[in-house]
Coordinates of C-alpha atoms in Angstrom, one line a residue:
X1365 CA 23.6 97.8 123.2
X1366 CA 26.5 96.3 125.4
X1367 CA 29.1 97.1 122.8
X1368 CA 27.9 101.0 123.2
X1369 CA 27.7 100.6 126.9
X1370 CA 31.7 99.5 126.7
X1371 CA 32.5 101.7 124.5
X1372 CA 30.8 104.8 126.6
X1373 CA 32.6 103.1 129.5
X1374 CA 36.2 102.9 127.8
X1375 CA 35.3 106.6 126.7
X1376 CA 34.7 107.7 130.6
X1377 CA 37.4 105.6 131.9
X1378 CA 40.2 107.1 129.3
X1379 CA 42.6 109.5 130.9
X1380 CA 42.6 111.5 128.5
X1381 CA 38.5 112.1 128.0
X1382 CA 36.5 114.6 128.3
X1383 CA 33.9 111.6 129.8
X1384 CA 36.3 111.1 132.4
X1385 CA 34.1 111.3 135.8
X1386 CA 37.6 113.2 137.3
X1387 CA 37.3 116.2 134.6
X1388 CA 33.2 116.4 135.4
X1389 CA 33.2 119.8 137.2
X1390 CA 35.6 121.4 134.4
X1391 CA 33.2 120.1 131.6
X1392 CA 30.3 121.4 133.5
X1393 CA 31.9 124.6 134.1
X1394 CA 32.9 125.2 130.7
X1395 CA 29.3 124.2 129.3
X1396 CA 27.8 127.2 131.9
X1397 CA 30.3 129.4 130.2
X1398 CA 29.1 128.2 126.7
X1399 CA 25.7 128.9 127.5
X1400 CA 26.6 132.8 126.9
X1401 CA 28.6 132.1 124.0
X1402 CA 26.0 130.4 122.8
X1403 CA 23.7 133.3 123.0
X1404 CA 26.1 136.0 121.7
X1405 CA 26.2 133.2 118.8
X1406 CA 22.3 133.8 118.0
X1407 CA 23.3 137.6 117.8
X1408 CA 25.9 137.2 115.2
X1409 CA 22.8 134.7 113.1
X1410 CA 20.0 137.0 113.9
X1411 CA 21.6 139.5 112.2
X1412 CA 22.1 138.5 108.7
X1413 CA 18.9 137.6 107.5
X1414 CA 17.3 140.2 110.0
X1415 CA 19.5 143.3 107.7
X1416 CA 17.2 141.6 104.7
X1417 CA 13.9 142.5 105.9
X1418 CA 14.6 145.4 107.5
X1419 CA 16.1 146.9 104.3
X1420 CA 12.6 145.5 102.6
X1421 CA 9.3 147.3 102.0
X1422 CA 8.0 144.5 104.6
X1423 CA 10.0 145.0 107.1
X1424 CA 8.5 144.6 110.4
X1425 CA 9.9 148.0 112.0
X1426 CA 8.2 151.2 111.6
X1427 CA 11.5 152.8 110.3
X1428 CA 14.2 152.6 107.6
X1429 CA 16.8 150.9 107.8
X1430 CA 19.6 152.7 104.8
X1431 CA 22.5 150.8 103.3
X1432 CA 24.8 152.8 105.5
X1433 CA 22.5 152.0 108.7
X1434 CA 23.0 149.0 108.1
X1435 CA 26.7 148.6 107.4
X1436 CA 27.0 150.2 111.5
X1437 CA 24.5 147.8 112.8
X1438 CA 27.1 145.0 111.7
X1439 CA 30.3 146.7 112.7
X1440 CA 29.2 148.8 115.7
X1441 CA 30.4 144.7 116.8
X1442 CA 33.6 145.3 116.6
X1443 CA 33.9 148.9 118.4
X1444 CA 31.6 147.1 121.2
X1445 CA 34.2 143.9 121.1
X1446 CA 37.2 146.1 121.4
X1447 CA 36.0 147.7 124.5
X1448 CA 35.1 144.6 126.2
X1449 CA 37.9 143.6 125.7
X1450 CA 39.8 146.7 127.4
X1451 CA 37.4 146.4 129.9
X1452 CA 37.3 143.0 131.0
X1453 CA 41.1 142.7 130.4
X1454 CA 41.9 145.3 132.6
X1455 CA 39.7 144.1 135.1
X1456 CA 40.3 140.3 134.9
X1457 CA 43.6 140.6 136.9
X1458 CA 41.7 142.4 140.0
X1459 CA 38.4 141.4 140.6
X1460 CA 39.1 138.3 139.4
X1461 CA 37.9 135.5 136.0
X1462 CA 34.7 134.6 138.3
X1463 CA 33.4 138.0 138.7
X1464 CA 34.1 139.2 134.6
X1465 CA 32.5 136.0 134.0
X1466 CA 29.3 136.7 135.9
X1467 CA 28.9 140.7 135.0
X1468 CA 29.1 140.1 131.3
X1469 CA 25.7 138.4 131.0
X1470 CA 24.2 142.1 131.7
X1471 CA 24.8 143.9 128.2
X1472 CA 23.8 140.9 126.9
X1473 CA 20.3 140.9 128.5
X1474 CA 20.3 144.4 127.3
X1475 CA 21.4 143.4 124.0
X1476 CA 17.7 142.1 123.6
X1477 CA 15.7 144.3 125.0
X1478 CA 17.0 147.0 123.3
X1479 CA 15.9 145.0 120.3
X1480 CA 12.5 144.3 121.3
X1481 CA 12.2 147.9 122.5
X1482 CA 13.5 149.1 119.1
X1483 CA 11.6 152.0 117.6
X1484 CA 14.6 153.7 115.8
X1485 CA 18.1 152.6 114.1
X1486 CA 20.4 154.3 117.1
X1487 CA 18.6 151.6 119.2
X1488 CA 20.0 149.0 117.1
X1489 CA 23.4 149.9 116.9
X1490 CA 23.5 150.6 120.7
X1491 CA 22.3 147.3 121.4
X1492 CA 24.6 146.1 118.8
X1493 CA 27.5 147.6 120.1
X1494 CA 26.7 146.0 124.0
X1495 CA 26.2 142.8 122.3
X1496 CA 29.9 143.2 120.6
X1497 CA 31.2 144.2 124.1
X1498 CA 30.0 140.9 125.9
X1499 CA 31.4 138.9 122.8
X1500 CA 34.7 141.1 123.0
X1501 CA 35.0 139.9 127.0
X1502 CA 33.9 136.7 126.3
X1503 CA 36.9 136.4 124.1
X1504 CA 39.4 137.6 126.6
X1505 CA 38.0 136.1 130.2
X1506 CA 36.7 132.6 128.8
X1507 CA 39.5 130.8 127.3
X1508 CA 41.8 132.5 130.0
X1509 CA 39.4 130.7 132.7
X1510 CA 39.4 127.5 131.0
X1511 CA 42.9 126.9 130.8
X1512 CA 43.3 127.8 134.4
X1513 CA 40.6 125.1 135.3
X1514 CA 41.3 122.5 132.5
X1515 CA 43.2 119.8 132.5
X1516 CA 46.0 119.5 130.2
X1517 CA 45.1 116.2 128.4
X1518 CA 41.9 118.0 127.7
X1519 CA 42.1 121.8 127.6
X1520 CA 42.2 121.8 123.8
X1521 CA 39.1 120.3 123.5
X1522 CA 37.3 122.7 125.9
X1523 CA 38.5 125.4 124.5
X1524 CA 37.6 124.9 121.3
X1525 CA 33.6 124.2 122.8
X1526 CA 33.5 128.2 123.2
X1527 CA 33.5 128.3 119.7
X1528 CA 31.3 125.3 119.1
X1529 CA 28.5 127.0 121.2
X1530 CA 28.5 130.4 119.0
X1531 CA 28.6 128.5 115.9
X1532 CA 25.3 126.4 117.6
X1533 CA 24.2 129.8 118.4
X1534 CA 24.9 130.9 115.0
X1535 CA 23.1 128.6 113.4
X1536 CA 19.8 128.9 115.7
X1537 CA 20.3 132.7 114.8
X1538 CA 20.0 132.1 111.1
X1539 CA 16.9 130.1 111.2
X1540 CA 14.9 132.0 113.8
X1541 CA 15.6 134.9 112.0
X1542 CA 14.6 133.5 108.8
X1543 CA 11.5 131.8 109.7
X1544 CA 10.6 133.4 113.6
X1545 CA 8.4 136.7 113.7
X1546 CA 10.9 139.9 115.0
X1547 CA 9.4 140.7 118.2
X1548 CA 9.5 136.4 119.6
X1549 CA 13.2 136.5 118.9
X1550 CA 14.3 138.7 121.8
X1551 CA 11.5 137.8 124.2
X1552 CA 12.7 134.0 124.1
X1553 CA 16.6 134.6 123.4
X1554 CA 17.0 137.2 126.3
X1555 CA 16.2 133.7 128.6
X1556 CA 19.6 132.2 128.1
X1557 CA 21.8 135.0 130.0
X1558 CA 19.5 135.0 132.7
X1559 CA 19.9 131.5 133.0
X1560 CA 23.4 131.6 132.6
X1561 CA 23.5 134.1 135.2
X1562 CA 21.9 131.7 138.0
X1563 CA 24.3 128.3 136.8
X1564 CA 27.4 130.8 137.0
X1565 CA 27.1 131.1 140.6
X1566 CA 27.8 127.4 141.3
X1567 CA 31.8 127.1 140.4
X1568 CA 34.5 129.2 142.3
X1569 CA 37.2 131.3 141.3
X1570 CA 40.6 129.5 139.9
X1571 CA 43.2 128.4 141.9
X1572 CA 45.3 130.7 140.3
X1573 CA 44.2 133.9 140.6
X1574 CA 43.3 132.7 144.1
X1575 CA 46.9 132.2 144.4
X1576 CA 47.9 135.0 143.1
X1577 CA 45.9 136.9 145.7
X1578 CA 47.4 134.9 148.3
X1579 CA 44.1 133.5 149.4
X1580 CA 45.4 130.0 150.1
X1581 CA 42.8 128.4 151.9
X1582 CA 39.8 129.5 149.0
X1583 CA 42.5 128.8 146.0
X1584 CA 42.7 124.8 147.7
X1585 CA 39.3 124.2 147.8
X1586 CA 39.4 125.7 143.9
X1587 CA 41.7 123.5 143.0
X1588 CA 40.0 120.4 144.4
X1589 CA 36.5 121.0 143.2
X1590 CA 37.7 121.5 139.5
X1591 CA 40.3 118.4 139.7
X1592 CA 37.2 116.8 141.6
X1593 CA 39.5 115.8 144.5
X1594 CA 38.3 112.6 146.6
X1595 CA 39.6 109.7 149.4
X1596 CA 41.3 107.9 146.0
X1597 CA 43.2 110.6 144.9
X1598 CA 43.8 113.2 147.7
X1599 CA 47.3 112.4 147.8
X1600 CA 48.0 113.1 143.9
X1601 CA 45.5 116.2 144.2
X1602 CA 47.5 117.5 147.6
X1603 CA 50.9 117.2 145.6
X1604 CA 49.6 118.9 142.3
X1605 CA 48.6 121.8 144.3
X1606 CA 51.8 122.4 146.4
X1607 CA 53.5 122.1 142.9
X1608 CA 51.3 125.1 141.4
X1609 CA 51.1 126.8 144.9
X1610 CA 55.0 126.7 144.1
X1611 CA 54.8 127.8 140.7
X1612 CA 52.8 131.0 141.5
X1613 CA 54.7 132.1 144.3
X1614 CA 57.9 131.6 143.0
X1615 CA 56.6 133.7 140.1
X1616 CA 55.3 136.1 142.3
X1617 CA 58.6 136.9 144.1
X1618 CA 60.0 137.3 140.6
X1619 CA 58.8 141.0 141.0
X1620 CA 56.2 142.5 138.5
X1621 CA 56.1 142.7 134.7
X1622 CA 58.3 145.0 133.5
X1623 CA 58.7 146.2 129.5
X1624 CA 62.0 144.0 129.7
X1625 CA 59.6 141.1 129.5
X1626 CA 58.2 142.0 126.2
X1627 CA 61.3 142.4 124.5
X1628 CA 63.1 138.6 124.7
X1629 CA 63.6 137.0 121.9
X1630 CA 60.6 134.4 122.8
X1631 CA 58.2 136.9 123.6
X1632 CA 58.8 138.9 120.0
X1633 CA 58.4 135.8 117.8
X1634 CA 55.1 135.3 120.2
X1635 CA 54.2 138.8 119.0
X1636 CA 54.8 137.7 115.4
X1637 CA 53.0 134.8 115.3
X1638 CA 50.1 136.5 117.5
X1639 CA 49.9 139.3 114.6
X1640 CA 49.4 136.6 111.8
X1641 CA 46.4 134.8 113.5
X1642 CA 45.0 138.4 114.0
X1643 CA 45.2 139.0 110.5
X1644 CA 43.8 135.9 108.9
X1645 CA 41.9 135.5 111.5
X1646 CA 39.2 138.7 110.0
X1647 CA 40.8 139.2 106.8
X1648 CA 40.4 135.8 105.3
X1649 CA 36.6 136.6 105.7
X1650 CA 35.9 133.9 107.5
X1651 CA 34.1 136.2 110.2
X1652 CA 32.3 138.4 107.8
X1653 CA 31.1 135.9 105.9
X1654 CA 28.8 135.0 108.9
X1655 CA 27.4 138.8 108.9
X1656 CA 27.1 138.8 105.1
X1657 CA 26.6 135.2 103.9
X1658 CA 23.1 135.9 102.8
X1659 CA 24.5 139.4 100.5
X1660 CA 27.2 136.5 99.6
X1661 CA 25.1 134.1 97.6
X1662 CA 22.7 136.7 96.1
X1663 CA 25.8 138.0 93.9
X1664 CA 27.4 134.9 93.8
X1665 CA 25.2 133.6 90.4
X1666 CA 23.6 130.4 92.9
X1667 CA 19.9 130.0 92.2
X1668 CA 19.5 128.4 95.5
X1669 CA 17.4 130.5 97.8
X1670 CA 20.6 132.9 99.5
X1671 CA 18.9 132.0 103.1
X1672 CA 18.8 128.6 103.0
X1673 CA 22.6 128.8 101.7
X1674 CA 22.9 130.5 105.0
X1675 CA 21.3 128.2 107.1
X1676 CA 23.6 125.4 105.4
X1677 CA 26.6 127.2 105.9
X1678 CA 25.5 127.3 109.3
X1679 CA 25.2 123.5 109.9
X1680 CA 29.0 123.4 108.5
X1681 CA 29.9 126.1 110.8
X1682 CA 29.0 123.3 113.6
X1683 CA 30.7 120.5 111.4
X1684 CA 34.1 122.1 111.4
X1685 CA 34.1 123.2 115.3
X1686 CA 33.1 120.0 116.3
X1687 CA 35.8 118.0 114.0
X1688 CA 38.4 120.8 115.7
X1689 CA 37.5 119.8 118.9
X1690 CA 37.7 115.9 118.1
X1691 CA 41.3 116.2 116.5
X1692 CA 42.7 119.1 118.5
X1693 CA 44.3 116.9 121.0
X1694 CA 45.7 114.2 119.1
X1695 CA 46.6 116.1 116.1
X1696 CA 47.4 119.2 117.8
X1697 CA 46.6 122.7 117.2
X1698 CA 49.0 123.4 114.3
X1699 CA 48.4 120.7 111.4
X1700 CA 44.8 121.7 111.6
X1701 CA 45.6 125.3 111.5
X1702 CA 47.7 124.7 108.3
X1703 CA 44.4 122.7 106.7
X1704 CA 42.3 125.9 107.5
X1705 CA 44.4 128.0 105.7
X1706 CA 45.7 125.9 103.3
X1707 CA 42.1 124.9 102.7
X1708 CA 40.4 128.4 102.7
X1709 CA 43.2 129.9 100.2
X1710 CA 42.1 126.9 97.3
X1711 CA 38.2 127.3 98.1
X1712 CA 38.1 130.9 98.3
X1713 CA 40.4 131.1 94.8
X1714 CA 38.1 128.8 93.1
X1715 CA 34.8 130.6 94.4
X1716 CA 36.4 133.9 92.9
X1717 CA 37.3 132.4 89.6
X1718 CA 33.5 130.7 89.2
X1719 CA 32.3 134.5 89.7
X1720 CA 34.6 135.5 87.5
X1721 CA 33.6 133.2 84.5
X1722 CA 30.1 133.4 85.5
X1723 CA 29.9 137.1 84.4
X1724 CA 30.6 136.1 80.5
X1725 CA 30.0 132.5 80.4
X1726 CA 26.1 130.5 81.3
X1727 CA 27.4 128.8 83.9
X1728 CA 23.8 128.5 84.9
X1729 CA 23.5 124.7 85.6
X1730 CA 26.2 124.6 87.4
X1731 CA 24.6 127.1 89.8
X1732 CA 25.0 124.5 93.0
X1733 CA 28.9 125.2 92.7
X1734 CA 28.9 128.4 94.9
X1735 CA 27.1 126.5 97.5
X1736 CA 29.8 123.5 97.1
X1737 CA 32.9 125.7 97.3
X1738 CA 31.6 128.0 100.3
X1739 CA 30.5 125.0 102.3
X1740 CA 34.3 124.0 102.1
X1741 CA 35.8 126.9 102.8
X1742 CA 33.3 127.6 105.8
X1743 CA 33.7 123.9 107.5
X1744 CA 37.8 124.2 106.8
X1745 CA 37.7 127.7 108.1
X1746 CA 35.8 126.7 111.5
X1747 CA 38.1 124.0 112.1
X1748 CA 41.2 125.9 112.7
X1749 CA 41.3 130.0 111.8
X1750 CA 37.6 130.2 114.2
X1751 CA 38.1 127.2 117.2
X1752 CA 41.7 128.0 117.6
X1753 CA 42.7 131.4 116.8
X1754 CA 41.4 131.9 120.4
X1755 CA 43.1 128.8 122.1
X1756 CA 46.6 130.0 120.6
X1757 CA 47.0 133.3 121.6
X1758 CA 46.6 131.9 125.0
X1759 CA 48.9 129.5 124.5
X1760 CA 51.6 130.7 122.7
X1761 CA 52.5 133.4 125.3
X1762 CA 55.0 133.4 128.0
X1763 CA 53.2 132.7 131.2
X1764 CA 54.5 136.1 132.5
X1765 CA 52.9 138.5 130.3
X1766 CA 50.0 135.8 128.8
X1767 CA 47.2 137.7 130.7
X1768 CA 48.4 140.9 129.2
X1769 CA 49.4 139.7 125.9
X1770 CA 46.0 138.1 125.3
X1771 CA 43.9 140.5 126.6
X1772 CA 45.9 143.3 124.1
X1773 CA 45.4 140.4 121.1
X1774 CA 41.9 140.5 121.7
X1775 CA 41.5 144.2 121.7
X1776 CA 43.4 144.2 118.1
X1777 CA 41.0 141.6 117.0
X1778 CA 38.1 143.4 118.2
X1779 CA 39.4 146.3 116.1
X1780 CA 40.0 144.6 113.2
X1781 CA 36.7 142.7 113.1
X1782 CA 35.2 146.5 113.0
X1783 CA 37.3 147.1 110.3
X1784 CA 36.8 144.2 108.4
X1785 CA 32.7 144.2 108.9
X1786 CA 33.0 147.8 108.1
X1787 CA 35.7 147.2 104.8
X1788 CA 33.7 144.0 103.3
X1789 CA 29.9 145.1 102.3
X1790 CA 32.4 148.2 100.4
X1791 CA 35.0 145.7 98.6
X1792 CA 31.9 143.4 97.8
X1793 CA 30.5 147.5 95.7
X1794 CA 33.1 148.4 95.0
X1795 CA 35.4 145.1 93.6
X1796 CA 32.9 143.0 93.2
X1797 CA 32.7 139.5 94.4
X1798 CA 35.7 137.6 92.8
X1799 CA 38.3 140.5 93.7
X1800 CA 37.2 140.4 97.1
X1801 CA 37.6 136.4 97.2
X1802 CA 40.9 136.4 95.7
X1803 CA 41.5 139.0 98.1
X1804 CA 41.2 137.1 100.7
X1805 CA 42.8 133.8 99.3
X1806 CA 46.0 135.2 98.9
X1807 CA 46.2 136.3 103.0
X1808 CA 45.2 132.9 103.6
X1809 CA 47.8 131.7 101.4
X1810 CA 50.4 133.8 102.7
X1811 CA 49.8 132.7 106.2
X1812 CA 50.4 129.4 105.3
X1813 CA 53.5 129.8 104.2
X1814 CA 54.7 131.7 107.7
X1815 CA 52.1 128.8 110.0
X1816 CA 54.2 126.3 108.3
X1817 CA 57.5 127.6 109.2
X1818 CA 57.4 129.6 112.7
X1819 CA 54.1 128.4 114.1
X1820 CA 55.3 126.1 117.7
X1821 CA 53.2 123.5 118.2
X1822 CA 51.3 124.1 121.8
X1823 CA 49.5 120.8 122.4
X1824 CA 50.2 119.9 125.9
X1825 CA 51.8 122.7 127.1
X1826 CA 51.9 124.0 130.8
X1827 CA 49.7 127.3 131.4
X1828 CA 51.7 127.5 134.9
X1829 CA 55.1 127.3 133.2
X1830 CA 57.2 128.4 130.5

């Protein structure tokens, strides 16, 4: 008992821990924020094994639900996603990060009433489509917020806890669904929001939009509650902020963004590397496997029961987000992207080649493979491609045009997770199962190759200077 009592203590005490009593009200503002995520999580695991019994002859709606139906409920996401992320990106910049933050709980309450309420298909996909748009400004507002607010030493690993509380959610969504009657899902779930919606009014704006506004006064007392400012270290807290109150201004009298600040040779290779973490980002299938995981192991020869595979992959989901946010600020954010990718293109290559064989050859007592080979690639895929794709392309951005940059990179995202969500459930008909794997080894492959080479590391880097 006393050596855990040190060790908690040398845990709290180290400068660079999230335990750290000076880091408190960040850490407590970021677990508000996750409360959300955490909910739009359960919406992402409600649906897959949900699209299974409504599809069934026991289906517990009064109304089918067709292949094609089905196939919008799970991509209406991204359409809803990519205008939340217009939405909230355009409005982040003028009403502020406090205020997106606190209005996107409302579509999200929706979100669940609409599915309690449901007594045809269109009230599905529109309550689909809201839940995508709070997910889509979640994306965009969140991790913009918690750099602002976060301490260096530390902002990797609150980042990546945005993605740690969907894949909780996730998980909780896969085995309510699976084992919770339809109509007590909603009625408990749409709790969460409203909750959030009470805790959200306890931490201010950020110092730096506060800045930005001028509002000098309001951006101080900001900047002292998150840094948790007291009589030990007022001086080192006063200092910090005329240094940032210097940063923004100075920037400020640097004139507007103009197109000329897209166009330097930093801000294109940003745009390069952004466009590869879009891209394996959806099309390694690490999102759509979430959506589809259950469809996954029912044609992928496994005599495991498909929605306990589901709930598995679910518990690995947490695994990897929680080893990324462990290692993402000692390692860094690019060694473990590398392993994620690097990692997804072997497992994915060897689930499509077990398929493959498994067609002409009884590969029946082997049948626990699938479940070995997926668990890998979802834990490798969670740890960097899903709790970092997010943190990067707020990073790697000129501090200029980040706020732009990552709001557009969001939107794209959005689109392509439509796409992707849309494409899948057809490659899976139309390819079958091994194509589609291979498929997406070889992008994850061949992202590799360009991570390795042009990816900057960002560990540590200012988000008030270049």
């Amino acid at each position: 008992m006393a050596k855990f009592k040190f060790s908690l203590n040398f845990l709290g005490n180290r400068a660079g821990s999230v335990l750290n009593s000076q880091f408190r009200h960040q850490v407590l503002a970021t677990l508000t924020v996750c409360i959300l995520t955490f909910s739009h999580g359960v919406g992402l695991g409600w649906l897959s094994p949900t699209l299974s019994k409504l599809q069934s002859d026991s289906s517990p709606l009064d109304f089918p639900v067709s292949v094609d139906d089905a196939s919008w409920i799970g991509s209406l996401l991204g359409l809803g996603s990519l205008l939340g992320n217009i939405v909230i990106g355009f409005l982040q910049n003028i009403i502020g990060r406090k205020a997106c933050i606190y209005i996107l709980a409302l579509p999200h309450i929706i979100l669940w009433v609409l599915i309690y309420c449901a007594h045809n298909v269109d009230l599905l996909m529109i309550g689909r489509f809201l839940g995508g748009f709070t997910g889509g400004g979640c994306y965009v507002v969140f991790p913009l917020f918690i750099s602002e607010i976060a301490d260096a030493s530390i902002r990797g690993t609150l980042s990546t806890m945005l993605m740690l509380s969907v894949n909780f959610g996730v998980l909780l969504g896969f085995i309510v669904s699976t084992h919770v009657a339809y109509h007590i899902i909603p009625f408990c779930i749409v709790t969460l929001p409203i909750a959030y919606l009470l805790l959200a009014l306890i931490f201010p704006e950020t110092p730096q939009h506060l800045l930005r506004k001028k509002q000098y006064i309001s951006a101080e007392e900001s900047f002292k509650f998150y840094r948790n400012c007291d009589a030990d270290n007022k001086q080192k807290c006063n200092e910090d902020f005329d240094n940032l109150k210097s940063l923004i201004d100075n920037r400020n009298e640097g004139g507007s963004v103009s197109y000329k600040d897209f166009v330097t040779t930093d801000a294109l290779k940003c745009f390069a590397t952004s466009a590869v973490l879009l891209f394996v980002n959806q099309f390694s299938g690490i999102f759509a496997f979430v959506n589809y995981m259950t469809n996954i192991f029912e044609n992928s020869g496994s005599s495991i029961d498909p929605n306990t595979c589901t709930i598995i992959m679910g518990v690995l989901q947490i695994a990897g987000t929680y080893a990324a946010t462990l290692f993402v600020d000692i390692f860094g954010r690019k060694i473990l992207m590398l392993w994620s990718t690097g990692g997804m293109a072997v497992g994915l290559g060897a689930f499509g080649a077990y398929t493959f064989y498994a067609q002409t050859i009884d590969l029946s007592k082997y049948s626990f493979v699938p479940l070995l080979l997926m668990a890998f690639v979802v834990f490798v895929g969670n740890m960097g491609l899903i709790a970092l794709t997010l943190v990067l392309l707020v990073e790697i951005f000129p501090v200029k045009i980040r706020p732009i940059c990552a709001s557009a990179s969001m939107a794209i995202l959005s689109f392509l997770v439509f796409a992707m969500l849309k494409l899948f459930p057809l490659l899976m008909h139309t390819f079958g199962i091994s194509i589609t794997m291979w498929f997406c080894a070889v992008v994850c492959g061949s992202s590799y190759l360009y991570l390795l080479i042009f990816l900057k590391e960002t560990k540590g880097k200012s988000m008030d200077s270049d």
